[in-house]
XYZ file of C-alpha atoms in Angstrom:
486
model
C -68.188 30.164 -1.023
C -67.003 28.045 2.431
C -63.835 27.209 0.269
C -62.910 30.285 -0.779
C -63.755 31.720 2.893
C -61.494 29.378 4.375
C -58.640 29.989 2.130
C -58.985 33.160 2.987
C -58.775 32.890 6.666
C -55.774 30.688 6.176
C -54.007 32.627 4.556
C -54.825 35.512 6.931
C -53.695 32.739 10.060
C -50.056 33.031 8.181
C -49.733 36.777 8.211
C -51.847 38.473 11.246
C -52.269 35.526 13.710
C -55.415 33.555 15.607
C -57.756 32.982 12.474
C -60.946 35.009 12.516
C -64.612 33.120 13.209
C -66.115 31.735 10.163
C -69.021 33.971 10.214
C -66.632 37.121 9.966
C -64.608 35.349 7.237
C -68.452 34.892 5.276
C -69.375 38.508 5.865
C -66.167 39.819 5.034
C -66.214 37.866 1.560
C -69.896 38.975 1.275
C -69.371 42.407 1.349
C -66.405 42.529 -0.772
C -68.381 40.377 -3.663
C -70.885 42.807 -3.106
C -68.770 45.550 -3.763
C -67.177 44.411 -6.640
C -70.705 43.647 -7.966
C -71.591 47.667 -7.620
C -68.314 48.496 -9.384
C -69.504 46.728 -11.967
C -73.244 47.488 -11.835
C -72.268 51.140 -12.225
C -69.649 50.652 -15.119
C -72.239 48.737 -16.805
C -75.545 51.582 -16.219
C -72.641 53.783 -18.130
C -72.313 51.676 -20.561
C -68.445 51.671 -20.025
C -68.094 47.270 -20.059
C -68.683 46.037 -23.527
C -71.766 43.333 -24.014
C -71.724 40.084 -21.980
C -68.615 41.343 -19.656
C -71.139 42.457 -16.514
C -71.103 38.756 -15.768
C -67.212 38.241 -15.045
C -66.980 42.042 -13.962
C -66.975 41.222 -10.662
C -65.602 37.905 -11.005
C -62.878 37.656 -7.742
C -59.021 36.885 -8.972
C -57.128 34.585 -6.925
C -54.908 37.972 -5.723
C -51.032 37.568 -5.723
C -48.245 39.690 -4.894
C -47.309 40.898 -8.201
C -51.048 41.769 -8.241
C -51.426 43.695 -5.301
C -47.885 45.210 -6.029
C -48.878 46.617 -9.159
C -52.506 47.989 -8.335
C -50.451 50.081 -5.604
C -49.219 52.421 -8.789
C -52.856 52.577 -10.164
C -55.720 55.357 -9.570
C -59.158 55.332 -9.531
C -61.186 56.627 -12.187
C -63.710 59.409 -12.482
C -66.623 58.090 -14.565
C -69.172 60.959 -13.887
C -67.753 63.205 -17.243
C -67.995 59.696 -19.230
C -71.409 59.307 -18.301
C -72.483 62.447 -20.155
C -71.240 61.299 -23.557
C -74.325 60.496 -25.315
C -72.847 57.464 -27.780
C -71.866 54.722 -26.240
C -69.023 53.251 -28.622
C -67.684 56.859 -27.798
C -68.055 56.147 -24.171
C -66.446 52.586 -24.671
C -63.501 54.260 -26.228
C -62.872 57.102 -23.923
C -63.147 54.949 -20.816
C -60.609 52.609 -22.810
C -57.869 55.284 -22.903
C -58.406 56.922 -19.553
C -58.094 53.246 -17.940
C -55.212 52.147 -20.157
C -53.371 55.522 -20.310
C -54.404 57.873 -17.486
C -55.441 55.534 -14.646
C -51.999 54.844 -13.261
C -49.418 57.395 -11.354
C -46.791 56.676 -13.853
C -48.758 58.643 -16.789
C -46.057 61.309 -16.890
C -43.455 58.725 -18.019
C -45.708 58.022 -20.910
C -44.135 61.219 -22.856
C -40.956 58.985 -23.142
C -42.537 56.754 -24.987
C -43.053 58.802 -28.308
C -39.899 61.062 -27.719
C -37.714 57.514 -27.766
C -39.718 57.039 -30.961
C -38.764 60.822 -32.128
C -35.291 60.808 -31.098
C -34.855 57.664 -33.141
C -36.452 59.003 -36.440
C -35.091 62.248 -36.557
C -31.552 60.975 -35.301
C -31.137 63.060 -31.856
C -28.169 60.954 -30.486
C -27.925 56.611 -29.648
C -27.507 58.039 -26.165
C -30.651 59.784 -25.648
C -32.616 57.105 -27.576
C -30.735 54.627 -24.884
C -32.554 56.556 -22.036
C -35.790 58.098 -22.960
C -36.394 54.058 -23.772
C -35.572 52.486 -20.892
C -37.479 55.490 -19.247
C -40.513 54.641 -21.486
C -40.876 50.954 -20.400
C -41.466 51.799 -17.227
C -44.818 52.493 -17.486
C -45.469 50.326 -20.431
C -44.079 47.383 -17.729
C -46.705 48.659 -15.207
C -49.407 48.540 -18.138
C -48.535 45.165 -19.626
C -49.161 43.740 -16.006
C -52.384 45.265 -15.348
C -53.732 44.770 -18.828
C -52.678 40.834 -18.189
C -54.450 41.279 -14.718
C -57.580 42.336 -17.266
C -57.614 39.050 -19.155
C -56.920 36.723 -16.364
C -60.823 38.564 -15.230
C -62.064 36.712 -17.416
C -59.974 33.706 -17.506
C -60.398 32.607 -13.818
C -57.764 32.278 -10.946
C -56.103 29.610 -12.393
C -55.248 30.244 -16.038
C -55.062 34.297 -14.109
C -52.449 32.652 -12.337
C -50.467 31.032 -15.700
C -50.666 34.592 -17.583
C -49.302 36.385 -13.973
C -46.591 33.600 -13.892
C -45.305 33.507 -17.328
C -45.735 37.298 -18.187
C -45.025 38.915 -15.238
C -41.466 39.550 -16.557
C -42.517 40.267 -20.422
C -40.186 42.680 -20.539
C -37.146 40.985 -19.972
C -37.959 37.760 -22.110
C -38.838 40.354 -25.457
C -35.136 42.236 -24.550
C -33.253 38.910 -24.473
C -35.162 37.901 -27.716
C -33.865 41.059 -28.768
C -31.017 40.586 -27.682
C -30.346 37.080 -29.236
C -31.608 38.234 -32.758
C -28.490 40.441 -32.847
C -26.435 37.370 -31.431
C -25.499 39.849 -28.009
C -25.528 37.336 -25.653
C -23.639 38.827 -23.219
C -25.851 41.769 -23.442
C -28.737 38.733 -22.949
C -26.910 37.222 -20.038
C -26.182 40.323 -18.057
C -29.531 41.754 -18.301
C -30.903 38.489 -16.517
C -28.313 38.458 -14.017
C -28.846 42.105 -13.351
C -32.617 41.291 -13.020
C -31.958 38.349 -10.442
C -29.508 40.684 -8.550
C -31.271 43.741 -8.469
C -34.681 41.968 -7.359
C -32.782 39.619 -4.249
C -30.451 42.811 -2.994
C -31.507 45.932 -4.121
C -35.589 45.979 -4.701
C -35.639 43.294 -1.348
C -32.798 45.176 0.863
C -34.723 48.904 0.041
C -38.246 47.141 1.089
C -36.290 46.143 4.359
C -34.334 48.587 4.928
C -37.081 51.715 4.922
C -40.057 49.366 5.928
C -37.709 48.490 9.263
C -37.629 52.583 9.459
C -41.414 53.079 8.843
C -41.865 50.297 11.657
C -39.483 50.855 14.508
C -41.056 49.175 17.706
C -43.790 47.179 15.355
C -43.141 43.175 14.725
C -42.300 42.621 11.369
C -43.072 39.055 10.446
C -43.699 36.984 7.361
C -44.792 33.782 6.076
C -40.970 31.581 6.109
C -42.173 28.838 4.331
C -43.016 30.780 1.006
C -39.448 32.199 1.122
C -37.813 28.469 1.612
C -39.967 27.786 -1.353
C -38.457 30.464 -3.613
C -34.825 30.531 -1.890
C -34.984 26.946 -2.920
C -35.638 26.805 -6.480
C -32.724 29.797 -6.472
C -30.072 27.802 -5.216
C -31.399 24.934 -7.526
C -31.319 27.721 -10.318
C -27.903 28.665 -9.215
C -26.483 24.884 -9.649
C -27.652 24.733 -12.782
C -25.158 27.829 -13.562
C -22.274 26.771 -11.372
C -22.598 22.639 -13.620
C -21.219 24.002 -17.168
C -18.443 26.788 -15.754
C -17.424 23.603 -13.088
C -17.070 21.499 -16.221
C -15.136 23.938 -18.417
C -12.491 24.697 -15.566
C -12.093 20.801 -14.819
C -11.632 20.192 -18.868
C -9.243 22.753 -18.695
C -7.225 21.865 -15.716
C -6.990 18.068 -17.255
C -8.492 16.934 -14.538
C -11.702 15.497 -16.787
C -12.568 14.815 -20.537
C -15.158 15.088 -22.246
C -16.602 13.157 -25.297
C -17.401 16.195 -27.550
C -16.279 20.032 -27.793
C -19.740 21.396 -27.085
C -20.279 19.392 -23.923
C -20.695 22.824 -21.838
C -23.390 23.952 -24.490
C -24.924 20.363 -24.317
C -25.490 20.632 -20.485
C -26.483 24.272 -20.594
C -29.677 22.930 -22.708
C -30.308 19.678 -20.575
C -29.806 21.683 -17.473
C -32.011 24.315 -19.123
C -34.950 21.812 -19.113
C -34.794 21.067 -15.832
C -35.296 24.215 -14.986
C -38.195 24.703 -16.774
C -39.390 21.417 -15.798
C -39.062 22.746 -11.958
C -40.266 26.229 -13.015
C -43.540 23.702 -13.916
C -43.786 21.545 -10.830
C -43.610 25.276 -8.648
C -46.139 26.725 -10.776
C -48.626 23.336 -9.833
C -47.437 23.565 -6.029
C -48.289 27.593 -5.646
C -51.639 27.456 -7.964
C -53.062 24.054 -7.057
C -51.897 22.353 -4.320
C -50.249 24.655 -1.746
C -52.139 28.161 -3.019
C -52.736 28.533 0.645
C -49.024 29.606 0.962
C -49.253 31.855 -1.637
C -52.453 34.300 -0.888
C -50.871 38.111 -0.251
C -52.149 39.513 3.129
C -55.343 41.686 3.324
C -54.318 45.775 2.539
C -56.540 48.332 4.435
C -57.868 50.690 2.236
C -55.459 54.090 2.769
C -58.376 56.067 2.035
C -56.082 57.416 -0.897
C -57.172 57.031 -4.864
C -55.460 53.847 -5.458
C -56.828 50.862 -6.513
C -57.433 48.094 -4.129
C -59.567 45.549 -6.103
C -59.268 43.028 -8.792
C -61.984 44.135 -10.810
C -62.767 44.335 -14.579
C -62.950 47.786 -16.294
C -62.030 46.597 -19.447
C -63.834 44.038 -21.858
C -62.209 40.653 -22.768
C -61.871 41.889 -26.329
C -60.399 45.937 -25.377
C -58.111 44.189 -23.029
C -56.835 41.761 -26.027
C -56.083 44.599 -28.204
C -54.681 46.613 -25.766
C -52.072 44.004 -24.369
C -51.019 43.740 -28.499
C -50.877 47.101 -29.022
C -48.426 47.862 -25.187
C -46.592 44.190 -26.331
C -45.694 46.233 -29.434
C -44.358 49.087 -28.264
C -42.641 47.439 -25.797
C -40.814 45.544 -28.472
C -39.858 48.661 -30.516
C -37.891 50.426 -27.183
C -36.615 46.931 -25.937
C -34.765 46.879 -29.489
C -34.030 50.166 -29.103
C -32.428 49.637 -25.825
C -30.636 46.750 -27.115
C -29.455 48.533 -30.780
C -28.123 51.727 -28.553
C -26.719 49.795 -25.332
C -22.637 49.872 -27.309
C -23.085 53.397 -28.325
C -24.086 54.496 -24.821
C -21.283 52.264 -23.137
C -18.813 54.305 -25.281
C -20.093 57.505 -24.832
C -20.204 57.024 -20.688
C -17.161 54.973 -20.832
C -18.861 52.787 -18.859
C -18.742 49.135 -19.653
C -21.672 47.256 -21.455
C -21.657 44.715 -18.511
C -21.995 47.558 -15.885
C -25.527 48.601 -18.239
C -26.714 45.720 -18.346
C -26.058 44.283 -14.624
C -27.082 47.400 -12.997
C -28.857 50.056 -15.010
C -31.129 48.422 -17.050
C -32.740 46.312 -14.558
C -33.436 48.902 -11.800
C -35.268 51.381 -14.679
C -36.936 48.255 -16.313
C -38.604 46.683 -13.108
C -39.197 50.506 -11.256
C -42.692 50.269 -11.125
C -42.559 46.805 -9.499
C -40.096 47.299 -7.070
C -41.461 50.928 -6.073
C -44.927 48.246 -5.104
C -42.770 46.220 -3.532
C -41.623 49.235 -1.154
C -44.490 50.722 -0.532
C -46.390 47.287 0.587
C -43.316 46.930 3.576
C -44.020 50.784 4.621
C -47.027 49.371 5.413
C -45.713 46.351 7.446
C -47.061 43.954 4.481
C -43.394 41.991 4.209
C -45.536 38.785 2.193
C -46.427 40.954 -0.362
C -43.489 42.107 -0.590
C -41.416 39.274 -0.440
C -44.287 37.486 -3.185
C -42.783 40.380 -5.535
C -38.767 40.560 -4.836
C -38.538 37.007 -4.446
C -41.199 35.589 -7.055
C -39.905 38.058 -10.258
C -36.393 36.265 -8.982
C -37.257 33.064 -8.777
C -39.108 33.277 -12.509
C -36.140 34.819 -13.883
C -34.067 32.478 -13.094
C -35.823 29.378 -13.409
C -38.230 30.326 -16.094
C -36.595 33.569 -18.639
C -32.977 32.210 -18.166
C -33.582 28.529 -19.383
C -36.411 29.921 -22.228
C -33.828 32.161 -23.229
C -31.222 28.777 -23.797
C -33.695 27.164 -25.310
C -35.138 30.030 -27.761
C -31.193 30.701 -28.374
C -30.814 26.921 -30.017
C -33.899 27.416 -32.101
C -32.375 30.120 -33.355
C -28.911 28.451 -34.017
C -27.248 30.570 -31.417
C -24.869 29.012 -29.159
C -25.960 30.807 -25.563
C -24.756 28.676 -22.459
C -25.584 28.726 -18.578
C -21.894 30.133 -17.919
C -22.148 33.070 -16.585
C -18.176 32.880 -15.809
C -17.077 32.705 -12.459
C -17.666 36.406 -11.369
C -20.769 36.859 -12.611
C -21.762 33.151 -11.433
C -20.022 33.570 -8.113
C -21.973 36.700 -7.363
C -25.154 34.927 -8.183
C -24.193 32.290 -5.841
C -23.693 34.525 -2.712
C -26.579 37.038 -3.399
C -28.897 33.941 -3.057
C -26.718 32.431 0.402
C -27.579 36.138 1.901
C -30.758 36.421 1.053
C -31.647 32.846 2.134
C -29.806 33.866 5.583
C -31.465 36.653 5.785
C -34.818 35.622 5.603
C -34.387 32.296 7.882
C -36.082 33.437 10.853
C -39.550 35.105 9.506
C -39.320 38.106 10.757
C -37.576 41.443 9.622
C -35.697 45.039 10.872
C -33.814 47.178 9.267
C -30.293 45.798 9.520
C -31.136 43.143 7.555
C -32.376 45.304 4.446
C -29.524 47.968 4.930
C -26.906 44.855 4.793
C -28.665 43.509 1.303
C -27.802 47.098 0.337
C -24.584 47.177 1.120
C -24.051 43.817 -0.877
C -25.720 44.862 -3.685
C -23.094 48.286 -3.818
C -20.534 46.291 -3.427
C -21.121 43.789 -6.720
C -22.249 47.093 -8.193
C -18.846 48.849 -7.543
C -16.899 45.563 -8.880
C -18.839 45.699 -12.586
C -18.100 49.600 -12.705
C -14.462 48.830 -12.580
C -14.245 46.329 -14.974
C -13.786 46.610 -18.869
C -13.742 44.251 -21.278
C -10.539 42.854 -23.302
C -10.820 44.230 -26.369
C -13.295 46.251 -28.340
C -14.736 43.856 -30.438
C -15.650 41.415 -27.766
C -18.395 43.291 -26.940
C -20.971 41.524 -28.916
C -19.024 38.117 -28.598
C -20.862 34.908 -28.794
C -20.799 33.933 -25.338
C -19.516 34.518 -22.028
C -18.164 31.093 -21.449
C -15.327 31.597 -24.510
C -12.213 31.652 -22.547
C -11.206 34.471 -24.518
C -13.758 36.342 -23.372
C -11.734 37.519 -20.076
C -12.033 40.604 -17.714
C -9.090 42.866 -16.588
C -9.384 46.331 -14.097
């Protein structure tokens, strides 16, 4: 109990200034234990928690960004009506649906969800499949995280912290998997830039921009040091993607030579395991030995219906199931999205890179990134930066160097070269961002110029098409025949 008070107040020393006595730190943690223990007390008199999960019910997560970013979507449910149902199994399995379908504000996107499925089987157009999908994983997204959040309940704050790290951008790794199946790999590789993009300019320079606006006269600080952490591992991220285009253009200006003709897709994999191996030694510095850094700042209840605590309303084996069955259909509109992505670039006349780069990833990560916002209207820029910059930083070094890796497995030769647009616009978005963020503290110039970077790279991929109509689904990005033109 003194530990966990004392991380606490640490963490609260980074965000909101002098830390508090150590007697209002106890009877602060007190009274929240003690209201997680009534949520659960009164789930369990219901009969709502299956057998043996009172216990961990009000078991208290190690809260991180994503976390907090997420529950900012969700609502509270009414369990008065379920109370009245005389069976409990039945009561078990109604309070299973209303938490896994109705308690969250995205339930009216959940109608996308089966019309994707009936557009596809009775044939209503590629196009609308395309979109009622990608409309339909946004609130299977938002699910898949709190349904993880569910299991890590039981798991502790730890191995809670593993599941939040390595699935908090499910999504994205099942597309590229997708993806790679069907050997698109530029569809793969634009997707993830996109993501990386979209989360450092556009989900970061909104949160800015309109939390600057909501704030006008207010200090807006946050904590520097867990930015120079992620801003970091981006630029290392970033070198690893500048190494194998570097080494094709200095093969083929004869300025180098190289001992065999898959060098580039030799160092893409090596280069790919450092990453991960980095991805590994961040994941042991923000859950073990520097989780100080990483606890979100305290939210004041809004006196609104959302959900503030990290609490269990689902058993161990009703969340299991649950995060199958939302995996699942996540996988059937991701390969919709993915089958359909060509036959909605031609009927738009839009190019495939344009999709990818900019549309999929602002409907895919929606839910996050509206979190994200709402947590800087409310002056909470840690939170918000634990979102924008943490689904960045495990895109790049964790879903971009899986996806190399899962690619050889699969006998598919997928590379780190982005080529030098795509690579060169990573490279800057991170120098902004890290400039931006130097000083640890915020207004609304800063966001509105992340903005007008990101409309800028957005306006370049509009204009561009690709050489030839069957390089569409090419191998890879790094084939120098593979070449833009306006």
């Amino acid at each position: 109990m003194p530990a966990a008070a004392s991380h606490t107040t640490a963490a609260s020393s980074n965000a909101l200034g002098p830390l508090l006595p150590l007697a209002v730190g106890r009877e602060e943690h007190q009274w929240r234990v003690g209201m997680a223990e009534s949520a659960a007390a009164a789930a369990a008199a219901a009969g709502l928690l299956e057998p043996g999960a009172k216990e961990v019910a009000a078991r208290s997560l190690g809260r991180t960004a994503h976390n907090m970013s997420s529950s900012s979507l969700r609502k509270k449910s009414d369990l008065a009506l379920l109370r009245k149902v005389p069976c409990a199994p039945l009561r078990r399995l109604l309070d299973n649906l209303q938490q896994v379908l109705l308690a969250t504000k995205l339930v009216l996107l959940f109608p996308a969800v089966f019309l994707a499925l009936a557009a596809r089987y009775f044939d209503f157009g590629q196009e609308w499949v395309f979109v009622l999908s990608l409309i339909g994983l946004v609130p299977l997204a938002e699910r898949l995280s709190f349904l993880t959040e569910q299991v890590a309940c039981y798991t502790g704050p730890t191995v809670g912290g593993l599941l939040n790290a390595t699935f908090g951008n499910v999504t994205e790794v099942i597309i590229a998997i997708f993806a790679l199946y069907e050997g698109k790999v530029v569809v793969v590789k634009c997707s993830l830039l996109g993501s990386i993009l979209s989360n450092l300019l556009l989900v970061l320079g909104t949160s800015l921009f309109l939390g600057g606006l909501a704030n006008l006269g207010k200090k807006q600080p946050y904590d520097r040091m867990q930015a120079d952490v992620s801003t970091g591992l981006l630029i290392l991220g970033a070198l690893c993607h500048s190494l194998p285009l570097m080494l094709r253009y200095a093969v083929s200006s004869e300025e180098h030579t190289i001992v065999s003709w898959d060098a580039e897709l030799e160092l893409s994999r090596a280069c790919s395991i450092v990453m991960l191996l980095a991805y590994a030694a961040y994941l042991f510095f923000q859950l073990k030995t520097h989780c100080q850094l990483f606890e979100p700042q305290e939210v004041e209840d809004d006196g609104d219906d959302s959900v503030s605590q990290d609490e269990a309303v689902l058993g161990f084996s009703s969340a299991i199931i649950w995060l199958g069955v939302m995996t699942l259909m996540t996988a059937v509109l991701s390969e919709f999205v993915v089958s359909t992505i060509e036959a909605a670039s031609k009927s738009w006349e839009l190019s495939v890179s344009f999709i990818s780069i900019i549309l999929i990833p602002i409907v895919g990560n929606a839910a996050e990134h509206a979190g994200a916002v709402i947590f800087a209207f409310k002056n909470k820029l840690d939170i918000t930066l634990g979102v924008s910059l943490g689904s960045a930083t495990q895109i790049s070094m964790f879903v971009v160097p899986l996806s190399v890796l899962v690619a050889w497995i699969m006998g598919v030769p997928m590379d780190l070269d982005f080529n030098l647009l795509e690579t060169g616009c990573l490279f800057l978005a991170i120098l902004v961002t890290t400039f931006t963020l130097q000083d640890g503290s915020s207004h609304y110039l800063k966001g509105l110029i992340l903005l007008f970077c990101y409309i800028a790279i957005a306006i370049c991929f509009f204009v561009l098409r690709r050489r030839g109509s069957g390089s569409n689904n090419g191998v890879g990005m790094g084939v120098a025949s593979n070449t833009w033109r306006i």
